[in-house]
Amino acid sequence: MTPRQYIFALDEFERGDLFLFGTVILKSKQYAGFVRKWNKLRLSIKEQLIKDDPGVTGHKHWPKDGLPEIHAVSMFQSDHYYRLRRPSGDKYYLRQYAWLEEALKIVRHFEADIYVTPIDTIHVKGQVDIKTKKIEESVAEIEDFIGTSLPHSIKRELLRLRSSPYATMFPYVLDSIEQMLRSNKVEGSLICDHYEDCKGLSILDCYEIMRERGYFTAVTPPQFSDSHTEPLLQAADVVSYVLGRYLYPQLQRGRAGPVRQTAADEIIGQWYRRYISPRLYQYGSDMPSTPGIWSVVTTELALRRAGGEGDLGQKLRSFARAVTLDTLRQMSESAVQPAPPLPRG
């Protein structure tokens, strides 16, 4: 089995009540060619930006590798170094739309497949009260086991883990990728952008614990990279942005009736139909067992870290091990969703 035969690049989009993961899948043998073509576009963008403003490379957000990041929201909204400093009567933002479309053409050129996992965060946030009640019940069980009250910091961390859309959906995507790779008897690597809500929670630690217990043998440890310089993450950003901008109005129409479509919405719709939809898959809707086990593992990590090395820490670790093993036994018989296909060709 050849390692990393596929590369999965994952980025998120969040607006209002919508949160989604967009995943771009590329064959490893195509990566070098993809990077060359993508960076060629970045170089042409750089040359135009410098022509407009020779001092643009001194902008505080200018990437370390010397090439501008193809960042969808900044380009679509003319933000950061994509905002023309001197007055101009030209609709210069239209060229940024053209650059974004060129980026989408590159994704299409390499026949990269696209997967999406959208969730309605009202559903997630609406479950917070239920989750809070369940967490309070769990806390009472833990406190009864260790014979003392838990610090507020532990309770806060457990609630954060349970109510975060990112922390909720990330293991679901990871499990779907794992099943996809296993069913095709190949391996793959996953690169992700840094996400604010993951600070304090080590996904890598969770991954290693899961791998020790027999999960995630086909996908390598998630690599959290800098989207400022990683071309495939930039592609995932552009794809996720188009997906999110296209799906968000659909969500709003379902709630509030007709929604006025803007000129920008029309452009997004054209890009979605032309570049996204033909190679788009959606991860299955049935949650497999692995994310539930992951949830237990994150709780175990939170308890371990908050407990420290003293007597409380030892009691918490003892409780976490007991709960984890019991949960693993209960979940091991759960059915796993059918694996979606890998890229064609």
CSV table of C-alpha atoms in Angstrom, one decimal:
chain,number,residue,atom,x,y,z
A,1,MET,CA,0.0,0.0,0.0
A,2,THR,CA,1.5,3.3,-1.1
A,3,PRO,CA,1.2,6.0,1.6
A,4,ARG,CA,-0.7,9.2,0.9
A,5,GLN,CA,-2.1,8.2,-2.5
A,6,TYR,CA,-4.7,11.0,-1.9
A,7,ILE,CA,-4.5,14.4,-0.3
A,8,PHE,CA,-7.6,15.8,1.4
A,9,ALA,CA,-7.6,19.5,2.1
A,10,LEU,CA,-10.3,20.7,4.5
A,11,ASP,CA,-11.6,24.2,5.3
A,12,GLU,CA,-14.7,25.6,6.9
A,13,PHE,CA,-17.3,28.2,6.1
A,14,GLU,CA,-19.4,29.8,8.8
A,15,ARG,CA,-22.1,32.4,8.4
A,16,GLY,CA,-25.1,33.0,10.6
A,17,ASP,CA,-26.8,29.6,11.2
A,18,LEU,CA,-24.7,27.7,8.6
A,19,PHE,CA,-21.4,25.9,9.3
A,20,LEU,CA,-19.9,23.6,6.7
A,21,PHE,CA,-16.7,21.8,5.9
A,22,GLY,CA,-15.6,21.8,2.3
A,23,THR,CA,-13.0,19.2,1.3
A,24,VAL,CA,-10.9,19.1,-1.9
A,25,ILE,CA,-9.5,15.7,-2.8
A,26,LEU,CA,-6.5,15.4,-5.1
A,27,LYS,CA,-4.3,12.5,-6.1
A,28,SER,CA,-0.9,12.8,-4.6
A,29,LYS,CA,0.8,12.4,-7.9
A,30,GLN,CA,-1.0,15.6,-9.1
A,31,TYR,CA,0.1,17.7,-6.2
A,32,ALA,CA,3.3,19.1,-7.6
A,33,GLY,CA,1.6,20.1,-10.9
A,34,PHE,CA,-1.3,21.7,-8.9
A,35,VAL,CA,1.1,23.8,-6.8
A,36,ARG,CA,2.9,25.0,-9.9
A,37,LYS,CA,-0.2,26.1,-11.7
A,38,TRP,CA,-1.7,27.6,-8.5
A,39,ASN,CA,1.4,29.6,-7.7
A,40,LYS,CA,1.7,30.8,-11.3
A,41,LEU,CA,-1.7,32.4,-10.7
A,42,ARG,CA,-0.6,33.8,-7.4
A,43,LEU,CA,2.5,35.3,-9.1
A,44,SER,CA,0.4,37.0,-11.8
A,45,ILE,CA,-1.9,38.4,-9.1
A,46,LYS,CA,1.2,39.7,-7.2
A,47,GLU,CA,2.5,41.5,-10.3
A,48,GLN,CA,-0.8,43.3,-10.8
A,49,LEU,CA,-1.1,44.2,-7.1
A,50,ILE,CA,2.5,45.7,-7.2
A,51,LYS,CA,1.7,47.6,-10.4
A,52,ASP,CA,-1.3,49.2,-8.6
A,53,ASP,CA,0.6,49.8,-5.4
A,54,PRO,CA,4.4,49.2,-5.1
A,55,GLY,CA,4.1,49.1,-1.3
A,56,VAL,CA,1.6,46.3,-1.1
A,57,THR,CA,4.2,43.7,-0.2
A,58,GLY,CA,4.7,45.6,3.1
A,59,HIS,CA,1.1,45.0,4.1
A,60,LYS,CA,0.9,43.3,7.6
A,61,HIS,CA,-1.1,40.4,6.1
A,62,TRP,CA,1.3,39.8,3.2
A,63,PRO,CA,2.3,36.0,3.3
A,64,LYS,CA,5.8,35.0,4.2
A,65,ASP,CA,6.4,33.1,0.9
A,66,GLY,CA,6.1,36.4,-1.0
A,67,LEU,CA,3.0,35.5,-2.9
A,68,PRO,CA,-0.5,36.8,-2.2
A,69,GLU,CA,-2.9,34.3,-0.7
A,70,ILE,CA,-5.9,33.4,-2.8
A,71,HIS,CA,-8.4,34.0,0.0
A,72,ALA,CA,-12.0,34.0,-1.2
A,73,VAL,CA,-13.6,36.4,1.3
A,74,SER,CA,-10.7,38.9,1.1
A,75,MET,CA,-10.9,38.9,-2.7
A,76,PHE,CA,-14.7,38.9,-3.0
A,77,GLN,CA,-15.0,41.8,-0.5
A,78,SER,CA,-11.8,43.6,-1.6
A,79,ASP,CA,-10.2,43.4,1.9
A,80,HIS,CA,-6.7,43.5,3.2
A,81,TYR,CA,-4.1,44.0,0.4
A,82,TYR,CA,-6.9,43.4,-2.2
A,83,ARG,CA,-8.4,46.8,-1.3
A,84,LEU,CA,-7.1,49.4,-3.8
A,85,ARG,CA,-5.6,52.3,-1.8
A,86,ARG,CA,-5.8,55.1,-4.3
A,87,PRO,CA,-9.1,56.3,-5.7
A,88,SER,CA,-10.2,54.7,-8.9
A,89,GLY,CA,-13.2,54.9,-11.1
A,90,ASP,CA,-12.7,51.4,-12.4
A,91,LYS,CA,-14.6,48.4,-11.0
A,92,TYR,CA,-11.3,46.9,-10.0
A,93,TYR,CA,-13.1,44.3,-7.8
A,94,LEU,CA,-14.2,42.6,-11.0
A,95,ARG,CA,-10.7,41.5,-11.8
A,96,GLN,CA,-10.6,39.8,-8.3
A,97,TYR,CA,-13.7,37.9,-9.3
A,98,ALA,CA,-11.9,36.9,-12.4
A,99,TRP,CA,-8.9,35.7,-10.3
A,100,LEU,CA,-11.2,33.6,-8.1
A,101,GLU,CA,-12.8,32.1,-11.2
A,102,GLU,CA,-9.3,31.2,-12.5
A,103,ALA,CA,-8.6,29.5,-9.2
A,104,LEU,CA,-11.8,27.4,-9.6
A,105,LYS,CA,-10.7,26.6,-13.2
A,106,ILE,CA,-7.5,25.1,-11.8
A,107,VAL,CA,-9.5,22.9,-9.4
A,108,ARG,CA,-11.6,21.7,-12.3
A,109,HIS,CA,-8.5,21.2,-14.5
A,110,PHE,CA,-7.1,18.7,-12.1
A,111,GLU,CA,-10.5,17.0,-11.7
A,112,ALA,CA,-10.4,17.4,-8.0
A,113,ASP,CA,-13.5,16.0,-6.3
A,114,ILE,CA,-15.3,18.1,-3.7
A,115,TYR,CA,-17.1,16.9,-0.6
A,116,VAL,CA,-19.3,19.0,1.7
A,117,THR,CA,-20.7,18.6,5.2
A,118,PRO,CA,-23.1,21.4,5.9
A,119,ILE,CA,-24.9,21.6,9.2
A,120,ASP,CA,-27.5,24.0,10.5
A,121,THR,CA,-25.9,25.5,13.6
A,122,ILE,CA,-29.3,26.4,15.0
A,123,HIS,CA,-29.7,22.7,15.4
A,124,VAL,CA,-26.4,22.5,17.1
A,125,LYS,CA,-27.0,25.6,19.3
A,126,GLY,CA,-30.5,24.4,20.0
A,127,GLN,CA,-29.0,21.3,21.5
A,128,VAL,CA,-26.8,23.2,23.9
A,129,ASP,CA,-29.4,23.3,26.7
A,130,ILE,CA,-29.9,19.5,26.3
A,131,LYS,CA,-26.1,19.0,26.1
A,132,THR,CA,-25.7,21.2,29.2
A,133,LYS,CA,-28.2,19.1,31.1
A,134,LYS,CA,-26.4,16.0,30.0
A,135,ILE,CA,-23.0,17.5,30.9
A,136,GLU,CA,-24.4,18.5,34.3
A,137,GLU,CA,-25.5,14.9,34.8
A,138,SER,CA,-22.0,13.7,33.7
A,139,VAL,CA,-20.4,16.2,36.1
A,140,ALA,CA,-22.5,14.9,39.0
A,141,GLU,CA,-21.5,11.4,38.1
A,142,ILE,CA,-17.8,12.3,38.0
A,143,GLU,CA,-18.0,14.3,41.2
A,144,ASP,CA,-19.7,11.4,42.9
A,145,PHE,CA,-16.9,9.1,41.7
A,146,ILE,CA,-14.0,11.3,42.8
A,147,GLY,CA,-15.7,12.5,46.0
A,148,THR,CA,-15.2,16.3,45.3
A,149,SER,CA,-16.5,19.1,43.1
A,150,LEU,CA,-14.9,19.7,39.7
A,151,PRO,CA,-13.3,23.1,39.0
A,152,HIS,CA,-15.3,25.5,36.9
A,153,SER,CA,-12.6,25.4,34.2
A,154,ILE,CA,-13.3,21.7,33.6
A,155,LYS,CA,-17.0,22.2,33.3
A,156,ARG,CA,-16.5,25.1,30.9
A,157,GLU,CA,-14.1,23.0,28.7
A,158,LEU,CA,-16.6,20.1,28.5
A,159,LEU,CA,-19.4,22.4,27.5
A,160,ARG,CA,-17.2,24.0,24.8
A,161,LEU,CA,-16.3,20.6,23.4
A,162,ARG,CA,-19.9,19.6,23.2
A,163,SER,CA,-21.3,22.9,21.7
A,164,SER,CA,-18.6,23.6,19.0
A,165,PRO,CA,-19.8,22.9,15.4
A,166,TYR,CA,-16.1,22.4,14.4
A,167,ALA,CA,-15.4,19.9,17.2
A,168,THR,CA,-18.7,18.2,16.5
A,169,MET,CA,-18.2,17.7,12.8
A,170,PHE,CA,-14.5,17.3,12.4
A,171,PRO,CA,-14.4,13.6,13.6
A,172,TYR,CA,-17.4,12.9,11.4
A,173,VAL,CA,-15.5,14.1,8.3
A,174,LEU,CA,-12.3,12.3,9.5
A,175,ASP,CA,-14.3,9.0,9.9
A,176,SER,CA,-15.9,9.4,6.4
A,177,ILE,CA,-12.4,9.9,4.9
A,178,GLU,CA,-11.1,6.9,6.8
A,179,GLN,CA,-14.0,4.7,5.5
A,180,MET,CA,-13.5,6.0,2.0
A,181,LEU,CA,-9.8,5.1,2.0
A,182,ARG,CA,-10.3,1.7,3.7
A,183,SER,CA,-13.0,0.6,1.2
A,184,ASN,CA,-10.6,1.5,-1.7
A,185,LYS,CA,-7.6,-0.1,0.0
A,186,VAL,CA,-5.5,3.1,-0.2
A,187,GLU,CA,-4.1,5.7,2.2
A,188,GLY,CA,-4.4,9.4,2.4
A,189,SER,CA,-3.2,12.5,4.2
A,190,LEU,CA,-5.4,15.3,5.5
A,191,ILE,CA,-4.4,19.0,5.8
A,192,CYS,CA,-6.5,21.5,7.6
A,193,ASP,CA,-6.4,25.2,8.3
A,194,HIS,CA,-5.8,26.5,11.8
A,195,TYR,CA,-9.1,27.1,13.5
A,196,GLU,CA,-9.7,29.3,16.5
A,197,ASP,CA,-12.1,27.0,18.3
A,198,CYS,CA,-9.4,24.2,18.3
A,199,LYS,CA,-7.1,26.1,20.7
A,200,GLY,CA,-6.8,24.2,23.9
A,201,LEU,CA,-8.1,21.0,22.3
A,202,SER,CA,-5.4,18.9,20.7
A,203,ILE,CA,-7.0,17.1,17.8
A,204,LEU,CA,-3.7,15.4,17.2
A,205,ASP,CA,-3.7,13.9,20.7
A,206,CYS,CA,-7.3,12.6,20.1
A,207,TYR,CA,-6.2,11.1,16.8
A,208,GLU,CA,-3.3,9.3,18.4
A,209,ILE,CA,-5.5,7.8,21.1
A,210,MET,CA,-8.0,6.7,18.5
A,211,ARG,CA,-5.3,5.2,16.4
A,212,GLU,CA,-3.9,3.2,19.4
A,213,ARG,CA,-7.4,1.8,19.8
A,214,GLY,CA,-7.6,0.6,16.2
A,215,TYR,CA,-9.2,3.6,14.4
A,216,PHE,CA,-7.9,5.8,11.7
A,217,THR,CA,-5.3,3.4,10.2
A,218,ALA,CA,-5.7,4.6,6.6
A,219,VAL,CA,-5.6,8.4,7.1
A,220,THR,CA,-2.4,10.0,8.4
A,221,PRO,CA,-2.4,12.4,11.4
A,222,PRO,CA,-4.2,15.7,10.4
A,223,GLN,CA,-1.7,18.3,9.5
A,224,PHE,CA,-2.7,21.8,10.5
A,225,SER,CA,-1.0,24.2,8.0
A,226,ASP,CA,-1.0,27.9,7.2
A,227,SER,CA,-3.4,28.7,4.4
A,228,HIS,CA,-1.4,31.8,3.6
A,229,THR,CA,1.2,29.6,1.9
A,230,GLU,CA,-0.5,26.2,1.3
A,231,PRO,CA,-2.0,26.2,-2.2
A,232,LEU,CA,-4.4,23.2,-1.6
A,233,LEU,CA,-5.8,24.8,1.5
A,234,GLN,CA,-6.4,28.0,-0.5
A,235,ALA,CA,-8.3,25.9,-3.0
A,236,ALA,CA,-10.4,24.4,-0.2
A,237,ASP,CA,-11.0,27.9,1.1
A,238,VAL,CA,-12.3,29.1,-2.3
A,239,VAL,CA,-14.5,26.0,-2.7
A,240,SER,CA,-15.9,26.3,0.8
A,241,TYR,CA,-16.7,29.9,0.3
A,242,VAL,CA,-18.6,29.3,-2.9
A,243,LEU,CA,-20.4,26.4,-1.3
A,244,GLY,CA,-21.3,28.5,1.8
A,245,ARG,CA,-22.4,31.5,-0.2
A,246,TYR,CA,-24.5,29.4,-2.4
A,247,LEU,CA,-26.1,27.3,0.4
A,248,TYR,CA,-26.7,30.1,2.9
A,249,PRO,CA,-29.5,31.8,0.9
A,250,GLN,CA,-31.2,28.4,0.5
A,251,LEU,CA,-31.2,27.9,4.2
A,252,GLN,CA,-32.7,31.4,4.7
A,253,ARG,CA,-35.4,30.9,2.1
A,254,GLY,CA,-36.5,27.8,4.0
A,255,ARG,CA,-37.0,30.0,7.1
A,256,ALA,CA,-38.0,33.4,6.0
A,257,GLY,CA,-39.6,33.0,2.6
A,258,PRO,CA,-38.2,34.7,-0.5
A,259,VAL,CA,-34.8,36.3,-0.2
A,260,ARG,CA,-33.6,39.0,-2.6
A,261,GLN,CA,-30.8,37.8,-4.8
A,262,THR,CA,-27.9,40.2,-5.3
A,263,ALA,CA,-25.5,40.5,-8.3
A,264,ALA,CA,-22.9,38.8,-6.1
A,265,ASP,CA,-25.3,35.9,-5.4
A,266,GLU,CA,-25.8,35.5,-9.2
A,267,ILE,CA,-22.0,35.2,-9.7
A,268,ILE,CA,-21.7,32.7,-6.9
A,269,GLY,CA,-24.5,30.7,-8.4
A,270,GLN,CA,-22.8,30.6,-11.8
A,271,TRP,CA,-19.6,29.4,-10.2
A,272,TYR,CA,-21.4,26.8,-8.2
A,273,ARG,CA,-23.1,25.3,-11.2
A,274,ARG,CA,-20.1,25.5,-13.5
A,275,TYR,CA,-17.2,24.5,-11.2
A,276,ILE,CA,-18.6,22.9,-8.0
A,277,SER,CA,-21.8,21.0,-8.7
A,278,PRO,CA,-20.3,18.7,-11.4
A,279,ARG,CA,-17.8,17.1,-9.0
A,280,LEU,CA,-19.7,17.6,-5.7
A,281,TYR,CA,-20.5,14.9,-3.2
A,282,GLN,CA,-22.1,15.2,0.2
A,283,TYR,CA,-21.0,13.1,3.2
A,284,GLY,CA,-23.7,10.7,4.4
A,285,SER,CA,-26.2,12.0,6.9
A,286,ASP,CA,-26.0,9.1,9.3
A,287,MET,CA,-23.5,9.7,12.0
A,288,PRO,CA,-21.2,6.6,12.4
A,289,SER,CA,-20.0,5.4,15.7
A,290,THR,CA,-16.5,6.8,15.6
A,291,PRO,CA,-17.5,10.5,16.3
A,292,GLY,CA,-19.2,9.3,19.4
A,293,ILE,CA,-16.1,7.6,20.6
A,294,TRP,CA,-14.1,10.7,19.6
A,295,SER,CA,-16.4,12.7,21.9
A,296,VAL,CA,-15.5,10.4,24.8
A,297,VAL,CA,-11.8,10.8,24.0
A,298,THR,CA,-12.0,14.6,24.0
A,299,THR,CA,-13.7,14.5,27.3
A,300,GLU,CA,-11.0,12.2,28.6
A,301,LEU,CA,-8.3,14.6,27.5
A,302,ALA,CA,-10.1,17.6,29.0
A,303,LEU,CA,-10.3,15.7,32.3
A,304,ARG,CA,-6.7,14.6,32.2
A,305,ARG,CA,-5.3,18.1,31.5
A,306,ALA,CA,-7.6,20.0,33.9
A,307,GLY,CA,-6.8,17.5,36.7
A,308,GLY,CA,-3.1,18.0,36.6
A,309,GLU,CA,-0.7,15.6,38.4
A,310,GLY,CA,-2.2,15.6,41.9
A,311,ASP,CA,-4.7,13.4,43.6
A,312,LEU,CA,-7.6,15.0,41.6
A,313,GLY,CA,-5.8,14.3,38.4
A,314,GLN,CA,-5.3,10.6,39.2
A,315,LYS,CA,-9.0,10.2,40.1
A,316,LEU,CA,-10.1,12.0,37.0
A,317,ARG,CA,-7.9,9.8,34.8
A,318,SER,CA,-9.2,6.7,36.5
A,319,PHE,CA,-12.8,7.8,35.8
A,320,ALA,CA,-12.0,8.7,32.2
A,321,ARG,CA,-10.5,5.3,31.5
A,322,ALA,CA,-13.5,3.5,33.0
A,323,VAL,CA,-16.0,5.6,31.0
A,324,THR,CA,-14.0,5.4,27.8
A,325,LEU,CA,-13.6,1.6,27.9
A,326,ASP,CA,-17.3,1.2,28.7
A,327,THR,CA,-18.3,3.5,25.9
A,328,LEU,CA,-16.0,1.8,23.4
A,329,ARG,CA,-17.6,-1.5,24.2
A,330,GLN,CA,-21.1,0.0,23.7
A,331,MET,CA,-20.2,1.6,20.4
A,332,SER,CA,-18.1,-1.1,18.8
A,333,GLU,CA,-21.1,-2.9,17.5
A,334,SER,CA,-22.6,0.3,15.9
A,335,ALA,CA,-22.9,0.2,12.1
A,336,VAL,CA,-20.6,2.5,10.1
A,337,GLN,CA,-22.1,4.4,7.1
A,338,PRO,CA,-21.2,3.2,3.6
A,339,ALA,CA,-18.0,4.8,2.3
A,340,PRO,CA,-18.5,7.4,-0.5
A,341,PRO,CA,-16.4,6.9,-3.7
A,342,LEU,CA,-12.9,8.3,-4.2
A,343,PRO,CA,-12.2,10.7,-7.1
A,344,ARG,CA,-12.8,9.3,-10.6
A,345,GLY,CA,-10.3,8.5,-13.2
